[in-house]
Every structure is written in structure tokens, then in C-alpha cells.
Short mmCIF file of C-alpha atoms and ligand atoms in Angstrom, two decimals:
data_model
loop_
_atom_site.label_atom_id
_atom_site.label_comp_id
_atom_site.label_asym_id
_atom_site.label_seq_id
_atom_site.Cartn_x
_atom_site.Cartn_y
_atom_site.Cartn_z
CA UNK E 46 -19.10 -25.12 8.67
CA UNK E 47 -17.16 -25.36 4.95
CA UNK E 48 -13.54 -24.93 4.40
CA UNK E 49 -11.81 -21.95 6.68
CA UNK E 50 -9.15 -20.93 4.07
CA UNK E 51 -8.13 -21.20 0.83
CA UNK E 52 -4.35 -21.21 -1.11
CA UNK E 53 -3.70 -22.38 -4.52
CA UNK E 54 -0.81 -24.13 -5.81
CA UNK E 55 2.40 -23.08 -6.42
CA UNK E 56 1.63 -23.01 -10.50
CA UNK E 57 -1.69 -21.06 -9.83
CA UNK E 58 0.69 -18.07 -8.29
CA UNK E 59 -0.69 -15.54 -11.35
CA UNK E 60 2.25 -14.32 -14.09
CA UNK E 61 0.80 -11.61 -14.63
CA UNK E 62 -0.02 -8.60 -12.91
CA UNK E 63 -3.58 -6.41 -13.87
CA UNK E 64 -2.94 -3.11 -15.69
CA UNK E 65 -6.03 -1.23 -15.00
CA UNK E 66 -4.75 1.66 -17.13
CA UNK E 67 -5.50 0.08 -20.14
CA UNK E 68 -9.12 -0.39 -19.48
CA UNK E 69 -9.67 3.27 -18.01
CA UNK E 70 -12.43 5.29 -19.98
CA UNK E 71 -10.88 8.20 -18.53
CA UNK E 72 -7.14 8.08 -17.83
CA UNK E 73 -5.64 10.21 -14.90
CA UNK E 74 -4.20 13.05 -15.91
CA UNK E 75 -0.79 13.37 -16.91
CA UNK E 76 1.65 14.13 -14.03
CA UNK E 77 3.26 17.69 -14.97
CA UNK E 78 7.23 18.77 -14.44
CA UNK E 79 7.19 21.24 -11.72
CA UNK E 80 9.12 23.80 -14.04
CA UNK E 81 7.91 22.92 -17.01
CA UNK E 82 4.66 22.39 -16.73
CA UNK E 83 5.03 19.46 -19.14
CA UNK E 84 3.80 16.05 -18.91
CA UNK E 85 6.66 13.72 -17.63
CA UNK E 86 8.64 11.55 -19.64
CA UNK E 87 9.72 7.85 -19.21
CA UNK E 88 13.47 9.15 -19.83
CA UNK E 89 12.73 11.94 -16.82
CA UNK E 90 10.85 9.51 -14.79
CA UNK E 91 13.96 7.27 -15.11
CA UNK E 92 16.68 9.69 -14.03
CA UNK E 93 15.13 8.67 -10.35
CA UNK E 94 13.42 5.33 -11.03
CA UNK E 95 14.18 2.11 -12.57
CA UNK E 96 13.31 2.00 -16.56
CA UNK E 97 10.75 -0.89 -15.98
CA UNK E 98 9.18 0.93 -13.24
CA UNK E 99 8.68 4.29 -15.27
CA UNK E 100 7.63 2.28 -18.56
CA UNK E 101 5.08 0.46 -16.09
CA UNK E 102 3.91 4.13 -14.87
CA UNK E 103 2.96 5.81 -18.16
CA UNK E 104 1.85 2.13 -19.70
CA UNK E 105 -2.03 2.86 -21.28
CA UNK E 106 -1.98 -0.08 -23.48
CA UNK E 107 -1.03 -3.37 -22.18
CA UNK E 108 -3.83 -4.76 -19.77
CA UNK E 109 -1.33 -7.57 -18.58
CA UNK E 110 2.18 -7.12 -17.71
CA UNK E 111 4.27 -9.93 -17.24
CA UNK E 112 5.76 -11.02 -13.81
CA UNK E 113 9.45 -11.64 -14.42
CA UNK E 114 10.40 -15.75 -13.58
CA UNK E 115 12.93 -14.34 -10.92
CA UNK E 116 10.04 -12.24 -8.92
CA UNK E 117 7.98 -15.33 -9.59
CA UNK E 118 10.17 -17.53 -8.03
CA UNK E 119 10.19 -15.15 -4.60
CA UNK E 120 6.57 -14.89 -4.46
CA UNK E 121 6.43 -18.39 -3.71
CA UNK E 122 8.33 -18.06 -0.68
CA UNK E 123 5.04 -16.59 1.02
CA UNK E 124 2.37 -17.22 -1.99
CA UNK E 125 -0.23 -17.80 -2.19
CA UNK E 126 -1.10 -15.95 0.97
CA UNK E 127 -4.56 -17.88 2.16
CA UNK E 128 -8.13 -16.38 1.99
CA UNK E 129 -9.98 -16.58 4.83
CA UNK E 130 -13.75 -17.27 6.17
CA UNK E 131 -13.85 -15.12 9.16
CA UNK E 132 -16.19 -17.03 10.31
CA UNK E 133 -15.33 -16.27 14.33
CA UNK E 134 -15.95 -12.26 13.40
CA UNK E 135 -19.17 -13.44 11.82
CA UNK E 136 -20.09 -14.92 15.06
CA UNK E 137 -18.93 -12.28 17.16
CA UNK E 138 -20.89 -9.85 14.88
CA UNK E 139 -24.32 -12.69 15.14
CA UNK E 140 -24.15 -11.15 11.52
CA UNK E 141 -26.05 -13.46 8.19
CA UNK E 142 -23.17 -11.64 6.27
CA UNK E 143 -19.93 -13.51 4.53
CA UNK E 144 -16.81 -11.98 5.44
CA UNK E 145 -13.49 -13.30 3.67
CA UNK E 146 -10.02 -11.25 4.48
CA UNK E 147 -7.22 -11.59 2.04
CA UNK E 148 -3.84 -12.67 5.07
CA UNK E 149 -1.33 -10.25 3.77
CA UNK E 150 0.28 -10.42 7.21
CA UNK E 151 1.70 -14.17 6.41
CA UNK E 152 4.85 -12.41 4.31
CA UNK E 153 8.33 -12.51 5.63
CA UNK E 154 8.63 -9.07 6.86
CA UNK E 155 4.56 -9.16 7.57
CA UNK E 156 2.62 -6.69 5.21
CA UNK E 157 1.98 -6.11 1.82
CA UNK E 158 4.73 -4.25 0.75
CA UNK E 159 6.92 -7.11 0.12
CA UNK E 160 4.86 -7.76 -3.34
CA UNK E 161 5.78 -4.40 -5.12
CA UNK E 162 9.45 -5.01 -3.06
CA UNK E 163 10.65 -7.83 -5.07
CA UNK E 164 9.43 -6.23 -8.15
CA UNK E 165 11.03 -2.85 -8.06
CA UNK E 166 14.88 -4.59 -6.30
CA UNK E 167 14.33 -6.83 -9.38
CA UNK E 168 14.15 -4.32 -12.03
CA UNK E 169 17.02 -2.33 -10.80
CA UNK E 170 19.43 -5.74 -10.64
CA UNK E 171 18.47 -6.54 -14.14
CA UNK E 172 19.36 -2.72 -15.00
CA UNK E 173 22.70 -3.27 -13.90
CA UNK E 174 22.22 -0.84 -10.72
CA UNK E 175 23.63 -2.13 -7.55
CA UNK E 176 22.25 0.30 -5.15
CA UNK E 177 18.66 0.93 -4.10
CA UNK E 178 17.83 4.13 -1.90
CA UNK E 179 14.20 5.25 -0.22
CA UNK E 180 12.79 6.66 2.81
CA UNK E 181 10.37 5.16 5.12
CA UNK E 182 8.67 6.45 8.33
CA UNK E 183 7.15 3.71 10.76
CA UNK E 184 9.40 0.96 8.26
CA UNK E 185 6.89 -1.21 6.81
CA UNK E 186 8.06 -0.48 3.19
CA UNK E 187 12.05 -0.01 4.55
CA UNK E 188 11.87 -3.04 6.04
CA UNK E 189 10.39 -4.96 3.25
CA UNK E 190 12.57 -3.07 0.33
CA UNK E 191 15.60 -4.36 2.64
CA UNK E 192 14.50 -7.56 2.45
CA UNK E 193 14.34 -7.35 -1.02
CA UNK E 194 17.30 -5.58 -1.71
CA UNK E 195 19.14 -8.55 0.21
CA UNK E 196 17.36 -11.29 -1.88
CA UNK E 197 18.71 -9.85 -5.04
CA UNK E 198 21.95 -8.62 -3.91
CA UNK E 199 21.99 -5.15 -4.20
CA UNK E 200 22.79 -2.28 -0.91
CA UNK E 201 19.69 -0.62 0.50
CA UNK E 202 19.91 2.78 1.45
CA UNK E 203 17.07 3.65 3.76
CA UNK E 204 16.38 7.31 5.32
CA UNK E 205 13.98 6.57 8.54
CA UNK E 206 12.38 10.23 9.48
CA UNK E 207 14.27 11.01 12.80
CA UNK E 208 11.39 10.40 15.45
CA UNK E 209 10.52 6.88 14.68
CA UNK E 210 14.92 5.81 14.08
CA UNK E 211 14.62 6.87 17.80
CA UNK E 212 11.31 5.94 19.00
CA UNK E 213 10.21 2.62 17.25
CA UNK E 214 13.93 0.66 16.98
CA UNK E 215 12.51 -2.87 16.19
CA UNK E 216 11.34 -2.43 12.51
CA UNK E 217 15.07 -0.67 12.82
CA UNK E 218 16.71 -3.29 13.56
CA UNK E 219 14.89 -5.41 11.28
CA UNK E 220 16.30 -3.35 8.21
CA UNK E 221 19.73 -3.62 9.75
CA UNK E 222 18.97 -7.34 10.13
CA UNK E 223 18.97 -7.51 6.04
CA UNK E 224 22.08 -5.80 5.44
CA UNK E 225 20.15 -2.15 4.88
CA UNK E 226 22.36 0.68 5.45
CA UNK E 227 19.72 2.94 7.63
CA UNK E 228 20.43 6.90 8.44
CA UNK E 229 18.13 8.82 10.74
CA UNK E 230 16.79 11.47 8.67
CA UNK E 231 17.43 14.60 7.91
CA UNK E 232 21.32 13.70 8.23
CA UNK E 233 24.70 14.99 7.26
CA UNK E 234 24.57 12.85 4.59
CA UNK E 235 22.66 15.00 1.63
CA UNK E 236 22.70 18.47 0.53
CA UNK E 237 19.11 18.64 1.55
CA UNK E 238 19.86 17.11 5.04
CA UNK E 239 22.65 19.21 5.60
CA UNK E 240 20.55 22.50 4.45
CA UNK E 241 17.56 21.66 6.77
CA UNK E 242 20.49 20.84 9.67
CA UNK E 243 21.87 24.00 9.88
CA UNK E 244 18.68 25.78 9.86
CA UNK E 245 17.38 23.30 12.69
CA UNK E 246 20.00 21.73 14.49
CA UNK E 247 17.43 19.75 16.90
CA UNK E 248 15.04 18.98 13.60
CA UNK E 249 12.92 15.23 14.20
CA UNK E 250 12.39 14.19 10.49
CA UNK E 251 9.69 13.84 8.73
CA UNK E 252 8.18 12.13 5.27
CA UNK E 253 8.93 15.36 2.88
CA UNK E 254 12.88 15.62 4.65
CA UNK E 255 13.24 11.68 4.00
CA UNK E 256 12.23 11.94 0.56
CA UNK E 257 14.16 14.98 -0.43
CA UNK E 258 17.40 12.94 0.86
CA UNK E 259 16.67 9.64 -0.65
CA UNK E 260 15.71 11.76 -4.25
CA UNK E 261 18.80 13.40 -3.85
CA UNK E 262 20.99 10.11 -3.50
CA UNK E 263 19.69 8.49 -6.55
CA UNK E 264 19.69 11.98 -8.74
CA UNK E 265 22.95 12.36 -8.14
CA UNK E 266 24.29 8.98 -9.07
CA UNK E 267 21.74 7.96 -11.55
CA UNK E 268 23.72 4.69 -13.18
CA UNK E 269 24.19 3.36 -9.73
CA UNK E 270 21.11 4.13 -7.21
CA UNK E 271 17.81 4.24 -7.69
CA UNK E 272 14.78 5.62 -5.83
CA UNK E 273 11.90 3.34 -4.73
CA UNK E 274 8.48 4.08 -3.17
CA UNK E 275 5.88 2.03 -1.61
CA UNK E 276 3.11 3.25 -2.61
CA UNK E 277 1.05 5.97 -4.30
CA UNK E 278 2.29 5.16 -7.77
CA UNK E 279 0.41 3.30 -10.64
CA UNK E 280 3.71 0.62 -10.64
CA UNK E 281 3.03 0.05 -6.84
CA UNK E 282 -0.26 -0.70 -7.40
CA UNK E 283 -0.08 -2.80 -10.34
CA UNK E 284 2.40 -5.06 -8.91
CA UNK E 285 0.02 -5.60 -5.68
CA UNK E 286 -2.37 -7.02 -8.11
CA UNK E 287 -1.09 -10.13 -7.61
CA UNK E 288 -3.38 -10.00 -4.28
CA UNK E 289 -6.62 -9.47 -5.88
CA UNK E 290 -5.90 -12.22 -8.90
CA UNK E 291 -5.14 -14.33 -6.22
CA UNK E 292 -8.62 -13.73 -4.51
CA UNK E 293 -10.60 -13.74 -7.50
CA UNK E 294 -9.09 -17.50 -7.80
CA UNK E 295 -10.00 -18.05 -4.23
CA UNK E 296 -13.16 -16.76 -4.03
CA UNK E 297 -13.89 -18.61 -7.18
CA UNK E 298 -13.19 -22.00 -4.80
CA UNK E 299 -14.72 -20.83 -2.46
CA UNK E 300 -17.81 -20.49 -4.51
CA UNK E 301 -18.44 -17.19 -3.85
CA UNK E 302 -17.99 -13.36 -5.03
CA UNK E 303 -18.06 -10.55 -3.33
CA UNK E 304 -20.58 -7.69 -2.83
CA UNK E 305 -18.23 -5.27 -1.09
CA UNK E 306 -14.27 -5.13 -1.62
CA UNK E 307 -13.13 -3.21 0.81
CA UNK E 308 -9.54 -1.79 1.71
CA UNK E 309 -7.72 0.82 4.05
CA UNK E 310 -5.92 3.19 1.93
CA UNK E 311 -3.07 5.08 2.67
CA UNK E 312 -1.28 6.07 -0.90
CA UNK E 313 -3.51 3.24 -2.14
CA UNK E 314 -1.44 0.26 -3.26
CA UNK E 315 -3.62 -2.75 -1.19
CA UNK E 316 -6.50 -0.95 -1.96
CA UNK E 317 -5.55 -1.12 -5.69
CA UNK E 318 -4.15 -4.50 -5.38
CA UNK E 319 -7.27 -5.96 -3.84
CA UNK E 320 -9.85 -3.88 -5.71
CA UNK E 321 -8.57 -3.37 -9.56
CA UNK E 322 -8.74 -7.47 -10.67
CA UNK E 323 -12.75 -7.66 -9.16
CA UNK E 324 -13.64 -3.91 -10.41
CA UNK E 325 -12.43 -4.99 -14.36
CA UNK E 326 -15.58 -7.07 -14.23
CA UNK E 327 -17.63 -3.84 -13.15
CA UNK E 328 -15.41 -1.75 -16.17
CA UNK E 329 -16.64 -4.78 -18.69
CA UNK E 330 -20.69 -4.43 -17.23
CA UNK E 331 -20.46 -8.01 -16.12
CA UNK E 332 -20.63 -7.24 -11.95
CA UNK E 333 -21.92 -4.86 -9.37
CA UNK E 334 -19.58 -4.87 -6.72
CA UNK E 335 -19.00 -1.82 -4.46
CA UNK E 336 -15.27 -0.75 -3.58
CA UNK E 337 -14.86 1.31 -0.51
CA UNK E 338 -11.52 2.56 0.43
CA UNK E 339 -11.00 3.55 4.22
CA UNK E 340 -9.16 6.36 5.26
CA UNK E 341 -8.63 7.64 8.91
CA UNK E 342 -10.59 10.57 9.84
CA UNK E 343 -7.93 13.13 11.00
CA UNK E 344 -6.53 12.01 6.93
CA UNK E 345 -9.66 12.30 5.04
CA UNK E 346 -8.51 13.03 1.43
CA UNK E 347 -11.07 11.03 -0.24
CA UNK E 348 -13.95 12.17 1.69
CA UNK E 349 -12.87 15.33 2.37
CA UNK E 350 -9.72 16.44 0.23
CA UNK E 351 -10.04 18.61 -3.36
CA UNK E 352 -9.32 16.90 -6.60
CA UNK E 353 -6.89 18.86 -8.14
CA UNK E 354 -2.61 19.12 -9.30
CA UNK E 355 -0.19 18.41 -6.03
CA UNK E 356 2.78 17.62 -5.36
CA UNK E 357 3.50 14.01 -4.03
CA UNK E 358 5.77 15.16 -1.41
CA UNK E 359 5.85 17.51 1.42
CA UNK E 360 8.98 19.68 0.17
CA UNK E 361 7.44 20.20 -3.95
CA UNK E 362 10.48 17.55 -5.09
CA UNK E 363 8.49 15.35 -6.84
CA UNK E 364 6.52 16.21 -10.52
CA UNK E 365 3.08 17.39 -9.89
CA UNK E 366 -0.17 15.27 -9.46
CA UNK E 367 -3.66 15.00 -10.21
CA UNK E 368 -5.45 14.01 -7.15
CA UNK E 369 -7.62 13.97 -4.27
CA UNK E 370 -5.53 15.90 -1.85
CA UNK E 371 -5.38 17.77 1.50
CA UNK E 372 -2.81 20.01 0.22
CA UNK E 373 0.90 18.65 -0.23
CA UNK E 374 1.80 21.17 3.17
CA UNK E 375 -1.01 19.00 5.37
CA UNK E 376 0.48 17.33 8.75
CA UNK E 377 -2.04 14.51 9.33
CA UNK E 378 -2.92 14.16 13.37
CA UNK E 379 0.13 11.59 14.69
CA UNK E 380 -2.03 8.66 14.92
CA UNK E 381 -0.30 4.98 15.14
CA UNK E 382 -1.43 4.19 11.67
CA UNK E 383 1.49 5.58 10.44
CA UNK E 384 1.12 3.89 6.84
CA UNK E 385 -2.34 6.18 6.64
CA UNK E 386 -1.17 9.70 7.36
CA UNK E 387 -0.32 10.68 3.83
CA UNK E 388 -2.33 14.01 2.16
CA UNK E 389 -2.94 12.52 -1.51
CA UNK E 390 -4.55 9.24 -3.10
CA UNK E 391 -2.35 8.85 -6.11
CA UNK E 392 -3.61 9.58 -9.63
CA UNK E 393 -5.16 6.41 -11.08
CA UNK E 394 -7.61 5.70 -7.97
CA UNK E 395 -8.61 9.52 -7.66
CA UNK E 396 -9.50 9.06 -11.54
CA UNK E 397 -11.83 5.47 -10.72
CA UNK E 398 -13.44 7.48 -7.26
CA UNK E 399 -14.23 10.77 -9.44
CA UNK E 400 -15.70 8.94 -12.22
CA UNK E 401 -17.75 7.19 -9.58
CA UNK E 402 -16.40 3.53 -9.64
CA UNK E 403 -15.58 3.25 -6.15
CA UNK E 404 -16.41 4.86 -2.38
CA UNK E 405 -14.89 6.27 0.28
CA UNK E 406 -14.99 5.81 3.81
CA UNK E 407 -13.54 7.46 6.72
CA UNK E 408 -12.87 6.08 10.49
CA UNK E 409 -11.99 7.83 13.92
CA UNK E 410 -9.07 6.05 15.43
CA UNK E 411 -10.77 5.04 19.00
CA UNK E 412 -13.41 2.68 16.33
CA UNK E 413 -10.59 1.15 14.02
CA UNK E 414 -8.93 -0.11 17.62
CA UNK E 415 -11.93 -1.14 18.99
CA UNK E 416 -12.61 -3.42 15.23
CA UNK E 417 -9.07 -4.73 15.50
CA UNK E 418 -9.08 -6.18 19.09
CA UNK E 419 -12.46 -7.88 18.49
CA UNK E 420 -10.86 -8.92 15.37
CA UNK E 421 -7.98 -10.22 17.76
CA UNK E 422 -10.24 -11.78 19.69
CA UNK E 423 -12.33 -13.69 16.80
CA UNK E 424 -9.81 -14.48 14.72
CA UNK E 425 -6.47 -14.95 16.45
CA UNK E 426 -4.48 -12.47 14.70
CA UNK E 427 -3.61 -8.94 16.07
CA UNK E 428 -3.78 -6.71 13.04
CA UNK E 429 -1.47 -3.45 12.41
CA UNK E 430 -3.28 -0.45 12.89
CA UNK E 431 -4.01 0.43 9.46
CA UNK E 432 -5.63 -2.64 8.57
CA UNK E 433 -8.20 -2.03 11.88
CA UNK E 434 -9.16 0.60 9.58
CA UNK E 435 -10.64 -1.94 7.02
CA UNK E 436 -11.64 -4.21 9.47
CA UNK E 437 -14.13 -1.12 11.13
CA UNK E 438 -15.41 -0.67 7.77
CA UNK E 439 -16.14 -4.50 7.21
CA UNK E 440 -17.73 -4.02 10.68
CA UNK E 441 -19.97 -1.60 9.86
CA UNK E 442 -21.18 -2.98 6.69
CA UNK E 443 -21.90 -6.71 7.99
CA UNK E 444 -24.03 -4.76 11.05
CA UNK E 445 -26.03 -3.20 8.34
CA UNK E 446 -26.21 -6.53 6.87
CA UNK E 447 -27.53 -7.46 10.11
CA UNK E 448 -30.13 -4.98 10.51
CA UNK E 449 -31.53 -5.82 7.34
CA UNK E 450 -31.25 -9.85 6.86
CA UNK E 451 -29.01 -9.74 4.27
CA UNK E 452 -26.02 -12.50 3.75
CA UNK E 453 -24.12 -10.32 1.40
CA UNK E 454 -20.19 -11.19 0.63
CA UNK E 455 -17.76 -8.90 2.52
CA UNK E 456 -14.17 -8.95 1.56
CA UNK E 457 -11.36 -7.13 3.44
CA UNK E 458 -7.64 -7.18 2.96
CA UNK E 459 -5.47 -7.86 5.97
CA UNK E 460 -2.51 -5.58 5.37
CA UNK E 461 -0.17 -6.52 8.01
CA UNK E 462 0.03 -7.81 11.81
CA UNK E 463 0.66 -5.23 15.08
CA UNK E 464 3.02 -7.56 15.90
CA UNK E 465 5.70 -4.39 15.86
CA UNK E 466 2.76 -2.27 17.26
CA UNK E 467 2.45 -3.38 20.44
CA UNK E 468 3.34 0.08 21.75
CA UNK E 469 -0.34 1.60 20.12
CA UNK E 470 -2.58 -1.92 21.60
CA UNK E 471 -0.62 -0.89 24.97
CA UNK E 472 -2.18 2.63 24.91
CA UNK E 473 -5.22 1.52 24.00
CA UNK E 474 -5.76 -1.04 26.57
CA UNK E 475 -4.40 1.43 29.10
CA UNK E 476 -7.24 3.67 27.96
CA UNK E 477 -5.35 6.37 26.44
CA UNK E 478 -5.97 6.33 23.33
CA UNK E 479 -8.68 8.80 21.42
C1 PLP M 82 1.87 0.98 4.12
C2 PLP M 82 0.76 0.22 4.69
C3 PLP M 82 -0.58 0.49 4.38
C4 PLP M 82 -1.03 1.65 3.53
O1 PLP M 82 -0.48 1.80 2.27
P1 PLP M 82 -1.29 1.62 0.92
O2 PLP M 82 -0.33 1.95 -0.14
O3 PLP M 82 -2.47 2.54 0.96
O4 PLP M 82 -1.70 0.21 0.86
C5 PLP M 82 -1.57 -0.32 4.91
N1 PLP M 82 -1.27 -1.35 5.73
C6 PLP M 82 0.02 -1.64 6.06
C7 PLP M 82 0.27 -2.79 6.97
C8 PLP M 82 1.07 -0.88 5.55
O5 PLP M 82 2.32 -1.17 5.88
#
């Protein structure tokens, strides 16, 4: 057996994140002003975002975008996060296929999300803004902007939809842990909160009522709070590019490269993060590799879902979108994957899978559970419930692998452990879940 995982050093942490934008035959289409009709602005993007953030968004130009020192420096506190052999899953599987997972669970607050965290609290220190606002459902990205927001001394505002405040208080706590201010949502607080109040006293939250109260925060003190979001957005994604440069490295010593990237996608951001560095080298002619995003099958935007203008958000707040999308009025099935259920892709990876440089795949719940415990089993690490999603597809691939004698590369991105999900596994195990 060779080496079981690979990290670089410290000075091999990339300082640069991968613009894919630049190198896009066909850019996404512009995103429109509701009203308007008009392509959006840096100066209107900024009224809600940080500047660097909406210069990052609209940026067609510059393939490489510097990582500021001070981001840098917080990166290291987790980076590099190791790649790994799965070489237990491969024996589990009796498959002749490689499979490598990127560990994003190994961060402090145990996804992802951390990556495009630091980034975005940085920004808004440097801008002079002292308060960061955003909403977050299950509290993978709150808890990881908190963190972030604590790092670089600024106040998080988070708005947790009602349901899971009540029903899922460790993540929570967590947030309150780092100093995040965090309000149930919809709340007194906000015009928009109190408006959907007094309609529905007894409402229980959702996504589109958490956004419209975090917007509203940051619109209405511009200088001093700004939004944030975890995903969907080219920014997100070009910050979690750090993963795949990372990889490519690692891969590299492992002397290897991979046939099949392969990512569960939510708004996108791992999937981007992972994917974009590897599919340059498909842009440039120089590789083959296939990219296949997962998706859950009661959320099947990709697969399923029109490419056309939406709106981001359930309530119409945010400027309009061209993507794959169930409609922005969709209520994904309430499956534990929380980080999944969204209706749209975002516009730069709905560009790449409509011009054909990357697949879609999509996964019934009862399979993605079944994936992650043997993943549990094989490999020692429970994984969060969107990540089974990536691990089912990795599944399925190294069984066709299997079927026809083929030792092709597989590599998956571990989002995030189910550490906090132990409430889903419990279902599952007690044989209720579908
Ligand atoms: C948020 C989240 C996702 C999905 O979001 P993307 O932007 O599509 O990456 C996947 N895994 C975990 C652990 C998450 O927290």
C-alpha cells in the first residue's frame, strides 16, 4: 500500500485563488436589476456586499486573484486540509478503481464554508465596516461566518429560519459560542420580519424570510453592515478554489490525476472549488476529465430544472439570474441535507453544464445514507449528509469501474462531518428514513 494522505507545507498553501471567468468562451449572462431590467453594477452590487466581493463578481479579466496575507495567514490554521487514498472504500467496494476525497471536514467549524468565510469577514474589516449580517438555515455557513467574523473582529448578525433556531440548537450554540448575535427568523427585528409577523403570527422561517431580513439590515445601514452568502455566487466559488489548487498539488504527489471530479452541489461553491482548477486544463485542450455535480433527487435543478432568468431568493429580493432553476417559488422535499435544498445552480456553473463541460447527477436520499455509513464504516469518518451525496456518486462510478476492469482515478470532495447530524444517522438506523 503507498502513502494514505497527502498535505503540503505551510508555503505551498496557494496565493492565489482560480478565476474561471476569465477563461470562459461563453460568459454567464449578466445578472439583471429586477426593475430595471439592467445588468447590475459593482456600485449596486456594493450597496449590499463588500466592494472586493462585487469587483470579484463581475471580474472577466483577471484569471488569478490574489489571496490577501491576512486570509493567508488563517488558512493555515486548518490548511492544507489532507488528500486522501480511500483505500478502505476501495476495499469495501473490491473495486480496481482509485478513489482520493479532498477532507474538508478537518476545518474549525467542520465544512467548507470556512474558506469563502475568512475571505468575505476580511474584505469588509479592510472596508472599514464593523458589522457583518446573513442568514443561514441548518448553520453550516452561520456558524463558519461567526467564526470568521470573531477572527477579524467585527459583530455577526445571523438570521437562523425559525424551525431549525428551535429544532437543531447545537450549530446554535456554536454561533453564540463566537460572539454571533443570532435571531430566529422572521423576527421583530426588520420591516420584512415584522410584515410577514403580523400576517402569520405562528410563521416557522424559512430561506427567502431569512434573506429578506438579513438584505434589509445591511441596505439600510450600508457604511456599517454588510450582507454575506455562502454560496451560489461567482466570489463564493472562486475563493473555494483554494481546495482544488490544493488537490491538483496533491494529486500531483501523489502521482496521479483524476478521471472523474466529482462534487455534491447545493448553490455550487465545493463543486466549483474542487472542479474549476482541474477543468482549466480541459478549457486549454490539455485533459479529459469528467465533472459531475450531484444533486438530491427531490432538488434536481441540473437534471431536471429550466435554464433560464430567476431570482436567487424565494421572496424576488435579490437581482435576477441566469440559471438552471426549479423556479425561485420551489420548496425542495425537507430532507436532512439541508445545504442541498436550494432551486438554482448559480450563473457561472449553469454556463460550464450548458455549454457541455461538466455533468449532472442526481441521488434519492435512502442511497446517499446508505454511501455515507459504508463510507463510515471504511473510512472512519461520519460524513454530513450532503457530502453522502458525492460519496453515492463516487460509489456508483467505481462499481462501473468494477464491472468493466477499469482502475480509473475517482476524486470526491468531503464537504463536512455529521458530527452535528446525528439526529438524520439516528433515523436512518432506526429505519425511518426514505
Ligand atoms: C453548504 C454545504 C454544502 C452545499 O453547498 P455548495 O455551495 O453547493 O457547496 C455541501 N456540504 C456541506 C457540508 C455544506 O455545509
Amino acid at each position: 500500500m503507498s502513502q494514505k494522505r497527502y498535505f503540503l507545507q505551510e508555503d505551498q498553501i496557494p496565493s492565489q485563488w482560480y478565476n474561471i471567468q476569465a477563461d470562459m468562451k461563453t460568459k454567464p449572462a449578466p445578472m439583471l436589476d429586477p426593475s430595471t431590467k439592467e445588468p447590475v453594477s459593482v456600485e449596486s452590487l456594493s450597496t449590499i456586499f463588500s466592494e472586493a466581493c462585487s469587483r470579484q463578481e463581475l471580474d472577466f479579466s483577471n484569471r488569478w486573484i490574489d489571496i490577501p496575507d491576512e486570509v493567508r495567514e488563517k488558512y493555515k490554521y486548518y490548511r492544507s486540509t489532507p488528500l486522501v487514498r480511500a483505500y478502505g472504500l476501495e476495499k469495501a467496494l473490491d473495486t480496481p478503481a482509485h478513489i482520493y476525497f479532498k477532507n474538508e471536514s478537518v476545518s474549525p467549524v467542520g465544512s467548507h464554508k470556512l474558506n469563502s468565510a475568512l475571505a468575505q469577514a476580511w474584505y469588509c474589516k479592510q472596508e472599514g465596516v464593523a458589522n457583518v449580517t446573513t442568514e443561514t438555515g441548518a448553520g453550516q455557513w452561520g456558524t463558519a461566518l461567526s467564526y470568521a467574523a470573531s477572527l477579524f473582529g467585527l459583530n455577526a448578525a445571523v438570521y437562523q429560519v425559525k424551525i431549525s433556531y428551535e429544532q437543531k440548537p447545537y450549530r446554535r450554540s456554536m454561533m453564540q459560542i463566537f460572539g454571533a448575535q443570532v435571531t430566529p427568523s422572521p423576527s421583530m427585528s426588520t420591516r420584512a420580519g415584522k410584515d410577514i409577523l403580523t400576517v402569520d403570527p405562528n410563521h416557522q422561517g424559512s430561506l427567502g424570510t431569512a434573506i429578506s431580513e438579513a438584505v434589509e439590515l445591511a441596505r439600510t445601514t450600508p457604511e456599517k453592515c454588510k450582507y454575506t452568502l455562502g454560496s451560489t455566487m461567482s466570489h463564493v466559488s472562486l475563493h473555494q478554489t483554494v481546495i482544488g489548487l490544493e488537490a491538483e498539488m496533491q494529486m500531483e504527489m501523489a502521482g496521479e490525476y483524476p478521471d472523474e471530479v466529482i462534487a455534491c452541489f447545493g448553490g455550487g461553491s465545493n463543486f466549483s472549488g474542487l472542479a474549476f482548477p482541474f477543468m482549466r486544463h480541459n478549457i486549454e485542450g490539455r485533459t479529459n476529465t469528467r465533472f459531475i455535480a450531484v444533486e438530491p433527487e427531490s432538488c434536481p435543478k441540473m437534471t431536471k430544472g429550466k435554464f433560464e432568468y430567476d431570482f436567487g431568493d424565494e421572496a424576488g429580493y435579490t437581482p435576477l439570474i441566469k440559471m438552471y432553476t426549479l423556479g425561485h417559488k420551489f420548496k425542495p422535499a425537507n430532507i436532512h441535507a439541508g445545504g442541498l435544498r436550494y432551486h438554482g445552480a448559480g450563473a457561472v456553473v449553469s454556463q460550464l453544464y450548458h455549454d457541455g463541460l461538466m455533468e449532472a447527477m442526481d441521488i434519492p436520499q435512502l442511497e446517499s445514507f446508505d454511501a455515507g455509513i459504508l463510507f463510515a464504516k471504511a473510512e472512519g469518518i461520519v460524513p454530513a449528509p450532503e457530502s453522502c451525496h458525492a460519496i453515492a456518486a463516487t460509489v456508483r462510478e467505481a462499481l462501473k469501474c468494477k464491472e468493466a476492469g477499469e482502475s480509473k482515478v475517482l476524486l470526491f470532495n468531503l464537504t463536512g462531518h455529521g458530527l452535528m447530524d446525528m439526529s438524520a444517522y439516528d433515523q436512518y438506523l432506526r429505519g425511518n428514513l426514505y
